[in-house]
XYZ file of C-alpha atoms in Angstrom:
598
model
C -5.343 4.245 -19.276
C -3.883 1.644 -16.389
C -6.627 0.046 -14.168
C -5.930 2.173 -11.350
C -7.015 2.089 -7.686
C -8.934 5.712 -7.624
C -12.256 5.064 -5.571
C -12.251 7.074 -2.738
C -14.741 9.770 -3.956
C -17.335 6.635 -4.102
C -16.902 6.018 -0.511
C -16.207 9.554 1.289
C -19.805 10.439 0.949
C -20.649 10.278 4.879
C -18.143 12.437 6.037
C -16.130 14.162 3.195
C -16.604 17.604 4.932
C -14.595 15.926 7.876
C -12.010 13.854 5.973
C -12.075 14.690 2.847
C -6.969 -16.194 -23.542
C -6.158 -15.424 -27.821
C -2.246 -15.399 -26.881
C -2.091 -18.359 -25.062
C -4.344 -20.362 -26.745
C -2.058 -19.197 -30.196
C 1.314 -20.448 -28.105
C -0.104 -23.873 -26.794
C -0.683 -24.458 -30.882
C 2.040 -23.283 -31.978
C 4.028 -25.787 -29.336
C 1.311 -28.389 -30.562
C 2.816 -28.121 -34.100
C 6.304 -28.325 -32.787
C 5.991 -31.519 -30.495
C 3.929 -33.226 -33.629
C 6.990 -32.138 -35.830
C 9.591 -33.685 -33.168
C 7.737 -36.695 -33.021
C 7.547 -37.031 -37.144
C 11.366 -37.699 -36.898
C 12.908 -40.477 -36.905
C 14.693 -41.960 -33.709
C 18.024 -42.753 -35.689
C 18.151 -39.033 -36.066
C 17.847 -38.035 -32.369
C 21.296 -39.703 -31.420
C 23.763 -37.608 -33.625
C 21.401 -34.309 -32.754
C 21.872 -34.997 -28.548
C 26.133 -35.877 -29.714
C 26.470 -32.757 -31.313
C 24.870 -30.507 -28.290
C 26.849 -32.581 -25.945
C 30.547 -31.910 -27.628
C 29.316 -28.289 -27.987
C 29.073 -28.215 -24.043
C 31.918 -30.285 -23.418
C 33.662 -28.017 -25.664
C 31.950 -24.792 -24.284
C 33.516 -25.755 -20.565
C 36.908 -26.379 -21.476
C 37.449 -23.352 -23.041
C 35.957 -21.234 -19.498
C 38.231 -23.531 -17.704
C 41.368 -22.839 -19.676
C 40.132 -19.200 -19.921
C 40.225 -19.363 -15.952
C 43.350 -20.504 -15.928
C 44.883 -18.270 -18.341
C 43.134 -15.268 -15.934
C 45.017 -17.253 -12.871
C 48.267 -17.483 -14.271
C 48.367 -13.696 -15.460
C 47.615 -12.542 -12.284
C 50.307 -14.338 -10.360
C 53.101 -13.362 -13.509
C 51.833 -9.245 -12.951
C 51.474 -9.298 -9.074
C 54.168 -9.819 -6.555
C 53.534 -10.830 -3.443
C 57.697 -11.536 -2.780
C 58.374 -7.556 -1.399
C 56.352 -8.115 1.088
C 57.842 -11.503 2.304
C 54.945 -13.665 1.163
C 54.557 -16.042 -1.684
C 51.331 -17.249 -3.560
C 49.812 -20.792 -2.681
C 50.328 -23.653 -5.700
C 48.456 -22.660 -8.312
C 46.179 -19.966 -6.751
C 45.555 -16.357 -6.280
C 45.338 -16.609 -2.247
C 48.664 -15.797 -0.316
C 50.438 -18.358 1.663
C 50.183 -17.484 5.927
C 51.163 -20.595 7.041
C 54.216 -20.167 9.563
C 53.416 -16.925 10.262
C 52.571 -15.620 14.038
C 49.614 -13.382 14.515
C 52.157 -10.681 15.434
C 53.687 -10.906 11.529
C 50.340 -11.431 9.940
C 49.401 -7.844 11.710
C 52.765 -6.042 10.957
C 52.614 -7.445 7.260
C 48.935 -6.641 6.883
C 49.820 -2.870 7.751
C 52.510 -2.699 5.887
C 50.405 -3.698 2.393
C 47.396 -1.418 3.580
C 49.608 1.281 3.837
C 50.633 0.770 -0.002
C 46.928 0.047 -1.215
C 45.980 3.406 0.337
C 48.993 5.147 -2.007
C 47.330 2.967 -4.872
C 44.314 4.443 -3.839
C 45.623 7.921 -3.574
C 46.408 7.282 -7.443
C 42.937 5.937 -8.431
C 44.275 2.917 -9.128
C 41.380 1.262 -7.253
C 41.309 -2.432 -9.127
C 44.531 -2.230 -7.518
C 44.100 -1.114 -4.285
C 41.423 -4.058 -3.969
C 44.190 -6.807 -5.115
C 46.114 -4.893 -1.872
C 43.325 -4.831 0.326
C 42.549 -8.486 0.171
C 45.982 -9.277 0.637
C 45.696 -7.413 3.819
C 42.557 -9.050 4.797
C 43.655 -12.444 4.337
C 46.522 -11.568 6.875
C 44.216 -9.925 9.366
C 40.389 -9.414 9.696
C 40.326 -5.878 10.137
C 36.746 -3.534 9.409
C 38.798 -0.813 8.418
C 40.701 -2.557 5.300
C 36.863 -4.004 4.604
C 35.791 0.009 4.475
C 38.908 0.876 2.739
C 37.834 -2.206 -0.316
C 34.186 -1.363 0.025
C 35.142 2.277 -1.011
C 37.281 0.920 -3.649
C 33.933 -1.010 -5.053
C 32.091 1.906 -4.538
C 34.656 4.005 -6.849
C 34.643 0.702 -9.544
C 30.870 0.773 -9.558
C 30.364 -2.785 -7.912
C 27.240 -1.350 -5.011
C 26.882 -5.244 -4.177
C 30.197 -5.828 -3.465
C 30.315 -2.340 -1.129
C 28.019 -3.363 0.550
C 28.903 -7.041 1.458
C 31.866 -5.311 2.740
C 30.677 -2.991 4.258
C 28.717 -5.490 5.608
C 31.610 -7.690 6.689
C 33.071 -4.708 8.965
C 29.947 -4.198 10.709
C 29.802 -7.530 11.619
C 33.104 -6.726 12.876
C 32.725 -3.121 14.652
C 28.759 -2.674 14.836
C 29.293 0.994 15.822
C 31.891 1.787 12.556
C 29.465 5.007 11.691
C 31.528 5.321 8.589
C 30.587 1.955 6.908
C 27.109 2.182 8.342
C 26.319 5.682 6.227
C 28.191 4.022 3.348
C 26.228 0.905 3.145
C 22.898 3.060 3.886
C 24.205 5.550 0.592
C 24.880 2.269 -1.538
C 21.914 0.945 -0.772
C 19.883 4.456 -1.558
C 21.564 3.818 -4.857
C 20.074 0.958 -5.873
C 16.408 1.471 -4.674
C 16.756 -0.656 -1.807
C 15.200 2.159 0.707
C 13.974 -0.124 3.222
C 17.551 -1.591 3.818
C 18.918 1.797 4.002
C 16.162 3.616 6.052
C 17.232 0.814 8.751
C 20.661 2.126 8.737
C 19.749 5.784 8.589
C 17.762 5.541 11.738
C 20.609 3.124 12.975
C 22.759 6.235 12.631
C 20.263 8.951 13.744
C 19.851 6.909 17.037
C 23.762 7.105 17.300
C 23.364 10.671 16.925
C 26.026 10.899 13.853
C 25.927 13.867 12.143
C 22.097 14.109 12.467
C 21.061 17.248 9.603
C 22.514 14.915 6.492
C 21.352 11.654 8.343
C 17.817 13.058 8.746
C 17.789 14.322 5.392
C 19.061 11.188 3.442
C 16.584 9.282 5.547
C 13.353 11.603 4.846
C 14.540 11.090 1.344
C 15.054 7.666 1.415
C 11.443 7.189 3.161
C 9.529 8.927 1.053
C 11.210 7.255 -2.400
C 10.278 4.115 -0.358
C 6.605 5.081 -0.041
C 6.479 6.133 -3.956
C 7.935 2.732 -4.790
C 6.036 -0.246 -2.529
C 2.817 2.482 -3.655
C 3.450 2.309 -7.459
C 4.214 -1.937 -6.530
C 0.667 -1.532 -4.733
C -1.308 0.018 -7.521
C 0.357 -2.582 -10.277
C -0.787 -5.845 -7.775
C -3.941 -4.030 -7.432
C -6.730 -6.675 -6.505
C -9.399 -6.465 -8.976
C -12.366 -7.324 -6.910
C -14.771 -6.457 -4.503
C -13.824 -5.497 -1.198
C -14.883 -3.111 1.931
C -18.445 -4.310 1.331
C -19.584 -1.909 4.432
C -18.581 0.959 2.760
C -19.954 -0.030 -0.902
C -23.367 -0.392 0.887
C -23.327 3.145 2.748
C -22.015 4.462 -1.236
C -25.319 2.574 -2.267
C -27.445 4.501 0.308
C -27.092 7.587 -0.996
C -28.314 6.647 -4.275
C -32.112 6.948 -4.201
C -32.538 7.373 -8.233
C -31.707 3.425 -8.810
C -34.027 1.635 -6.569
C -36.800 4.177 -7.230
C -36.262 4.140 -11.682
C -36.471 0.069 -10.976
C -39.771 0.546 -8.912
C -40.878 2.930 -11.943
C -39.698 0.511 -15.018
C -40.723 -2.861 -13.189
C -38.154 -4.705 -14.949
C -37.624 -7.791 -13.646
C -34.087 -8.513 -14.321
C -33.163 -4.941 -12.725
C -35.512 -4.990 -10.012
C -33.625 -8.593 -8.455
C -30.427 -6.919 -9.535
C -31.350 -3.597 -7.174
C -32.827 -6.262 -4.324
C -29.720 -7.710 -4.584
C -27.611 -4.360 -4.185
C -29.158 -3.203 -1.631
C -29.395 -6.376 0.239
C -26.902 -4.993 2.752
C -25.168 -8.212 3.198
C -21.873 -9.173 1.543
C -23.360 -12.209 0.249
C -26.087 -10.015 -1.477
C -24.021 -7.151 -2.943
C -21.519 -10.360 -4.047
C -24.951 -11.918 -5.811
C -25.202 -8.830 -7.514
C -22.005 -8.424 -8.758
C -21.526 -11.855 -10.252
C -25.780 -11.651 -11.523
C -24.784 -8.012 -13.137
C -21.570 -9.466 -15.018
C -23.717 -12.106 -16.472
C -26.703 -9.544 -17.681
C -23.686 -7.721 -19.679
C -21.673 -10.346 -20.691
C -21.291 -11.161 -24.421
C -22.648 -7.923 -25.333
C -25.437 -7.901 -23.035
C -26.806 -10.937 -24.840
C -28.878 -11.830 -21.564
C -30.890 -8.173 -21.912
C -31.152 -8.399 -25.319
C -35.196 -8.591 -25.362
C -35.625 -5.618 -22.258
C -36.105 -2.336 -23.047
C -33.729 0.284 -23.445
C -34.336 2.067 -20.593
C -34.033 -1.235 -17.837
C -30.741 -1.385 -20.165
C -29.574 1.693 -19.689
C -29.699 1.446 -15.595
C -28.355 -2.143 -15.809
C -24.914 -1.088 -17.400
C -24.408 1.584 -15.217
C -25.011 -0.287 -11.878
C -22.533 -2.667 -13.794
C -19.862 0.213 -13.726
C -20.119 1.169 -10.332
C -19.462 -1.937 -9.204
C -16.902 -2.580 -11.265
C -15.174 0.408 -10.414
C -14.975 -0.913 -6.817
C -13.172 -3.562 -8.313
C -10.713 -0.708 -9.283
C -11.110 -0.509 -12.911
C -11.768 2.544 -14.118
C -11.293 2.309 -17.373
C -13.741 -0.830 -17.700
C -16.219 1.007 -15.417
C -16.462 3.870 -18.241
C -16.443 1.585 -20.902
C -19.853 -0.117 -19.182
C -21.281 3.606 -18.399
C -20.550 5.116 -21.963
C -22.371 1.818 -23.076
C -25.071 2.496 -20.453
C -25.659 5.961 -22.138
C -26.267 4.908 -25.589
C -29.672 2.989 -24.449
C -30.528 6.748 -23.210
C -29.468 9.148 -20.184
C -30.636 9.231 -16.912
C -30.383 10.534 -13.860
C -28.481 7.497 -12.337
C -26.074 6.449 -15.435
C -25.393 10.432 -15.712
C -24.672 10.753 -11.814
C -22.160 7.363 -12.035
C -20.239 9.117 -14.835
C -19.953 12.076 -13.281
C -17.799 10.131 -10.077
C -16.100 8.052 -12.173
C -15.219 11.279 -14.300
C -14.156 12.513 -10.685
C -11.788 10.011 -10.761
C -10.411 9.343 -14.026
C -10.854 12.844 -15.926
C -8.883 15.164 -13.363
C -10.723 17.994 -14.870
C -13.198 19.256 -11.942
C -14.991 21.125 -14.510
C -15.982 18.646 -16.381
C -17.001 16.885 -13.600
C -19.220 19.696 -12.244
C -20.860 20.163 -15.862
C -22.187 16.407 -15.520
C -23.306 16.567 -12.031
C -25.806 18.966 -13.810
C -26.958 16.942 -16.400
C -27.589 14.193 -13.628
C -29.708 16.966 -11.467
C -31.364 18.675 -14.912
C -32.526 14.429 -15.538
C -34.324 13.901 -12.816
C -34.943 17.176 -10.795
C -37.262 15.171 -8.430
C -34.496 13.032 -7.485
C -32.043 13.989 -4.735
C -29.284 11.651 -5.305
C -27.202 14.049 -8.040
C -27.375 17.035 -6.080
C -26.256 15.276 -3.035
C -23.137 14.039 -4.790
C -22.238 17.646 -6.452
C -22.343 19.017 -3.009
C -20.013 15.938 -1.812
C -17.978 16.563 -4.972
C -17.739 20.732 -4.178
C -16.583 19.380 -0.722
C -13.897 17.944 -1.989
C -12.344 19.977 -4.563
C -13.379 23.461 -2.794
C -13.599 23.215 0.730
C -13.518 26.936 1.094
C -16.995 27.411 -0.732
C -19.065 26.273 2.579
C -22.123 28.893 1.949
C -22.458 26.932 -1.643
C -21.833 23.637 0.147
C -24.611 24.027 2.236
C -26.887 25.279 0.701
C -26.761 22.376 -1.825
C -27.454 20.318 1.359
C -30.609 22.646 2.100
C -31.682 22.195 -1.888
C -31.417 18.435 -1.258
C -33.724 18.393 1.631
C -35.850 20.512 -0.068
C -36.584 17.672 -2.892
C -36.460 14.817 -0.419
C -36.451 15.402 3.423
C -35.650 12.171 4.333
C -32.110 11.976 2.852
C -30.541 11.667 5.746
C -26.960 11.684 4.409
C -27.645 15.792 4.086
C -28.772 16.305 6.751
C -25.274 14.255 8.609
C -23.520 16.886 6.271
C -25.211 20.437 7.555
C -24.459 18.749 11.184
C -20.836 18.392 9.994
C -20.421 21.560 8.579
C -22.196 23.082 11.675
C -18.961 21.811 13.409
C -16.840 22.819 10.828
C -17.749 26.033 11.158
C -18.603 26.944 14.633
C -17.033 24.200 16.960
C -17.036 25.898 20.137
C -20.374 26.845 19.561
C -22.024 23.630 19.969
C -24.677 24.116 17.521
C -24.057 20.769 15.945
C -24.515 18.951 19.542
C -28.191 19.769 19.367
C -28.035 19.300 15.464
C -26.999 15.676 16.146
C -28.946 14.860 19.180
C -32.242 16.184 17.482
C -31.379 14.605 14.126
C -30.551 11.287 16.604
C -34.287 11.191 17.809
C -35.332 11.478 14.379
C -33.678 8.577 13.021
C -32.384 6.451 15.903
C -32.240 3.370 13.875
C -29.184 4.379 11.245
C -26.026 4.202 12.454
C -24.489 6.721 10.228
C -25.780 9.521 12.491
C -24.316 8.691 15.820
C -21.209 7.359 13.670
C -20.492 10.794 12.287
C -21.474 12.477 15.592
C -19.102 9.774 17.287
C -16.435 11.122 15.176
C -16.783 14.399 15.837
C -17.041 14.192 19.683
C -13.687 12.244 19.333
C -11.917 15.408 18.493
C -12.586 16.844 22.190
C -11.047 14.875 24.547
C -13.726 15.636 27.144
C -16.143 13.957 24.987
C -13.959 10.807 24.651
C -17.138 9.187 27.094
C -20.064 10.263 25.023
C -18.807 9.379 21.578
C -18.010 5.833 23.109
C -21.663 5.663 24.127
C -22.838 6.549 20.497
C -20.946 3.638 19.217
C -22.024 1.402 21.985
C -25.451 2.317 20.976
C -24.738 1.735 17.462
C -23.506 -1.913 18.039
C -26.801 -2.853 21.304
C -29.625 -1.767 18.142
C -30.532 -4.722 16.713
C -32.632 -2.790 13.782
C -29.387 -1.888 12.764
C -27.319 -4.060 10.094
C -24.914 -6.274 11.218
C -22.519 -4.146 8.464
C -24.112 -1.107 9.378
C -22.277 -1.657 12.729
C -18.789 -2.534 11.364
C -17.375 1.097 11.185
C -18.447 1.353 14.756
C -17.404 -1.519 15.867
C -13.483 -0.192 14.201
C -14.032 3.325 16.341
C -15.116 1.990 19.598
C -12.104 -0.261 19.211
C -9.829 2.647 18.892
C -11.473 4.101 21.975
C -10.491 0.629 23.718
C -6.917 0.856 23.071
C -6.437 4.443 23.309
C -8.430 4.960 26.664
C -6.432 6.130 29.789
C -7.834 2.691 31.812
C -5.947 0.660 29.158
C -5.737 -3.741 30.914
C -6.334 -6.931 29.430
C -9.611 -7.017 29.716
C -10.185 -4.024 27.153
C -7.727 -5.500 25.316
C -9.960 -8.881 25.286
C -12.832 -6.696 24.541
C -11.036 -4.932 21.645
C -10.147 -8.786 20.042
C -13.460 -10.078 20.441
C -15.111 -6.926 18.530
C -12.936 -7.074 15.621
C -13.367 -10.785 15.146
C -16.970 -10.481 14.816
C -16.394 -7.234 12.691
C -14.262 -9.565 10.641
C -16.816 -12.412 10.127
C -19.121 -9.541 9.128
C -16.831 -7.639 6.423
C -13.657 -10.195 6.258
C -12.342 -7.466 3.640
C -12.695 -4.358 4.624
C -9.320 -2.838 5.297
C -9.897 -1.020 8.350
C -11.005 -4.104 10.310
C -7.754 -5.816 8.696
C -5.356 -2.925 9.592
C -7.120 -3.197 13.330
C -6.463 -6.841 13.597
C -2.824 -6.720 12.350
C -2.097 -4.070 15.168
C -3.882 -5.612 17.787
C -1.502 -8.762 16.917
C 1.449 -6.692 16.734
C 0.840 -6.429 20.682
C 2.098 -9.529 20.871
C 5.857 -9.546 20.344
C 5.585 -13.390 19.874
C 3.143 -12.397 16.445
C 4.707 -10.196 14.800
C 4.891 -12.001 11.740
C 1.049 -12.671 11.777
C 0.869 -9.140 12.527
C 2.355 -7.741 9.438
C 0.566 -10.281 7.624
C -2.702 -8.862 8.335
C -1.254 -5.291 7.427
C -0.140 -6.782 4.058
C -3.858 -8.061 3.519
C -5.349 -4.714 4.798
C -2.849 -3.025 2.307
C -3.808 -5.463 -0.905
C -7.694 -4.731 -0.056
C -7.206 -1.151 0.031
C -8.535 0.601 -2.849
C -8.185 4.828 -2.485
C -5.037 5.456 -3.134
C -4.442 8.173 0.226
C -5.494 5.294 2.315
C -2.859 3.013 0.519
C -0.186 5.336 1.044
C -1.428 5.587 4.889
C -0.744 1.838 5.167
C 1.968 2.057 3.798
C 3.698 4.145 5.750
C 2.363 2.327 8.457
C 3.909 -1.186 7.502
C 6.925 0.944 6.903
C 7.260 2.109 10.234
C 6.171 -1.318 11.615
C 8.705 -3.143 10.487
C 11.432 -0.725 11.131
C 10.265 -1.152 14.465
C 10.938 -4.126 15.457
C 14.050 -4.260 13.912
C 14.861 -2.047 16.190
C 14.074 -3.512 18.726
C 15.873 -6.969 17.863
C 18.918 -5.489 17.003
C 21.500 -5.611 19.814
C 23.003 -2.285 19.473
C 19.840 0.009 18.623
C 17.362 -1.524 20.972
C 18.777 0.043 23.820
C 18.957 3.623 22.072
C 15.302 3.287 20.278
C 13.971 2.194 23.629
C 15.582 4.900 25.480
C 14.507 7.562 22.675
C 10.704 6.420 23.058
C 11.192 7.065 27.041
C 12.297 10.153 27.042
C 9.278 11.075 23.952
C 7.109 9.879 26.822
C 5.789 7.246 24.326
């Protein structure tokens, strides 16, 4: 099983109704052994080894040169340049033009493309390229670069097509013909990018738009399947988005309350640490959790079973933020041999989520986690979040798993978000879930997660743009609130900045200032990356910087959706302003965003 990037049911658990060393060390001997061997030999012996390698070269490069030659002198002896009035230069391929006026070069240049287009007719297309460049060395015309590109395409040379096809835009920048054939060639060899540039090139041109459109959703969407499957393989294997690995963290009662119960004191500093809601603290625990479990656990040897059992399993959920799957289920399965639990039972169910692609057997392990502990919320919570998501259609079952986890704990304030949600969901002109929020609000005014969610929501209605901007702002003014807590809100309200009717530089200035401090706060967390490259893309003078900061956001991105999202975003980015800096489609892309009332 690849180490694949597959956490996003771990982190959709506040809103999911809404958005649902042997090898190397063996070759550094084995070139140890070889360099001690060397060095055994005499130095008389080293002379005639380096003269033998050297006449082997020497030897090696006359015969490519005479070969060369040969190649040269067959050529001239089976091609005649004469019937046309021209002669070969000494000793070379190239046709002599000297004497000639421009008027003869263009009359004799005509005359030989006329005959490499009969060649052509014939298939004869290594010939028709001898005729071609003949014709091009009399006269720099696009068309006899199209005609040789197409004679290329037809021998099965795409780079050479291309570079001519190249060569005549240079020449004609509008020559539609060579524009769709270099855009085609390039489709062929997987170089989408290049080609969606002169799709869209052509689609602004308005040339035959229904196959242009269609080659170009094609060649977009092969482009997006390849930089994703490059994505996943340069997956970054760490820790990242450390806001939303804390909110995942919240909504798992049965560890911190097991650690209270079993008083160990290796997992009780490991929980204090994971739930220190800093990124220094859940970094402390990741490095203090690896070194509990390393070399066979060797550090927990002496605990007890059961502090074991919890230790390995808050090993593999945070090592499947680090996007490895497979080593995350190797730690849980080792987790469950010291005994099951509610927690080590609820971790395999969501990495099961992930991995197993079998809801069923998902769903049947959700229940063992609830049967374990029936006291404990967490499970129950997380089945309901995991129903959400596979079966959004079952919203009687859905909530009423919310009410059931109330029921056992009615300060798990995550289910209650969820009925609010689903309140909305459900009956959204109603307005139910206004006073479901505001009363839930005065309940809890301190976590940010409720006025979040409720932010979100009220961002759906555009005549509730005001109030869901004052949710955030009162998010990011409470000072009981963590400082990454607040990062989410900090993203949102940004949004609100940018998108806002009232739109100057001083909301701009406001917008930059927020996401730098969300970035000292969480510098990983892809959202407050992705915000920062766009804000930076608003200067044309950073556009570089810009895309740089998407490329980061991309790297730390660990669901795979949102890496697609990015994707297409950098896609579209970058196609952009090459637009815009090219001298024929600026004019046309800007005109085509003027008229979309962009």
């Amino acid at each position: 099983m690849s180490e694949e990037s597959n956490v996003s049911f771990f982190t959709k658990h506040k809103t999911a109704i809404i958005t649902t060393v042997c090898c190397l060390s063996a070759v550094a001997s084995a070139a140890y052994v070889v360099y001690t061997k060397e060095a055994e030999i005499p130095s008389s012996s080293a002379a005639p080894v380096n003269s033998v390698a050297a006449d082997k070269k020497k030897k090696k490069k006359e015969a490519q040169k005479l070969k060369k030659q040969q190649e040269k002198e067959e050529f001239i002896a089976t091609h005649s340049v004469e019937k046309f009035g021209l002669k070969f230069l000494p000793n070379s391929t190239a046709i002599d033009v000297s004497g000639l006026t421009e008027a003869q070069k263009t009359k004799k240049a005509a005359i030989i493309k006329k005959e490499a287009n009969e060649i052509f007719k014939q298939q004869n297309f290594e010939e028709a390229v001898v005729y071609y460049t003949w014709a091009l060395q009399l006269s720099s015309d696009p068309i006899f670069y199209s005609n040789r590109s197409v004679c290329y395409l037809k021998l099965n040379q795409p780079e050479k097509c291309i570079k001519d096809c190249t060569a005549a835009l240079e020449l004609d920048p509008k020559y539609t013909k060579c524009l769709l054939r270099r855009a085609q060639t390039y489709e062929t060899i997987s170089k989408y990018e290049e080609a969606i540039l002169d799709l869209t090139g052509l689609s602004l041109m308005k040339y035959n738009a229904v196959s242009v459109e269609q080659l170009l959703q094609k060649c977009q969407e092969l482009s997006l399947e390849q930089q994703f499957e490059q994505a996943m393989l340069t997956q970054k294997h760490e820790l990242a988005n450390f806001s939303d690995i804390s909110s995942f963290y919240q909504s798992i009662t049965s560890l911190p309350k097991n650690a209270k119960n079993i008083n160990d004191e290796k997992l009780t500093k490991l929980v204090e640490l994971i739930y220190g809601e800093t990124v220094d603290s859940i970094k402390q625990a990741d490095q203090y959790v690896n070194e509990l479990v390393a070399d066979e656990g060797a550090a927990i040897s002496s605990n007890s079973n059961e502090a074991k059992a919890f230790i390995y399993a808050a090993a593999a959920s945070l090592t499947f933020f680090k996007s490895l799957p497979t080593k995350s289920l190797e730690l849980v399965e080792k987790s469950l041999t010291f005994g099951e639990n509610s927690f080590n039972l609820l971790i395999y169910a969501l990495i099961m989520c992930e991995t197993s692609g079998m809801p069923k057997d998902s769903s049947e392990l959700f229940n063992k986690a609830i049967e374990a502990d029936l006291e404990d919320a967490s499970a129950l919570y997380h089945k309901a979040q995991f129903l959400a998501l596979v079966d959004e259609s079952q919203i009687k079952a859905i909530s009423n798993l919310f009410i059931q986890v109330l029921e056992i704990d009615e300060s798990f304030i995550f289910a209650e978000i969820q009925l609010c949600l689903l309140d909305y969901k459900q009956n959204p002109e109603k307005k139910d879930y206004q006073t479901r929020f505001t009363n839930l609000i005065r309940k809890y005014p301190d976590v940010a997660q409720v006025r979040m969610c409720y932010a979100e929501v009220l961002s759906t209605q555009e005549d509730q743009l005001i109030e869901a901007a004052s949710q955030l702002d009162k998010i990011l003014d409470n000072k009981n609130i963590t400082a990454l807590e607040k990062v989410n809100a900090m993203i949102l309200r940004i949004h609100f900045y940018l998108s806002g009717p009232d739109q100057n530089m001083s909301t701009l200035t406001f917008a930059n200032t927020l996401i730098k401090d969300a970035f000292e706060i969480d510098p990983t967390n892809y959202k407050v990356l992705n915000c920062i490259g766009q804000l930076t893309l608003q200067d044309p003078n950073r556009v570089e910087e810009g895309m740089n900061f998407l490329q980061l956001a991309l790297e730390n991105t660990q669901a795979p959706m949102e890496k697609r999202q990015l994707i297409q975003l950098i896609q579209s980015t970058k196609i952009q302003h090459q637009l815009l800096q090219h001298p024929i489609y600026a004019p046309l892309f800007i005109e085509m965003i003027q008229q979309a009332g962009m």
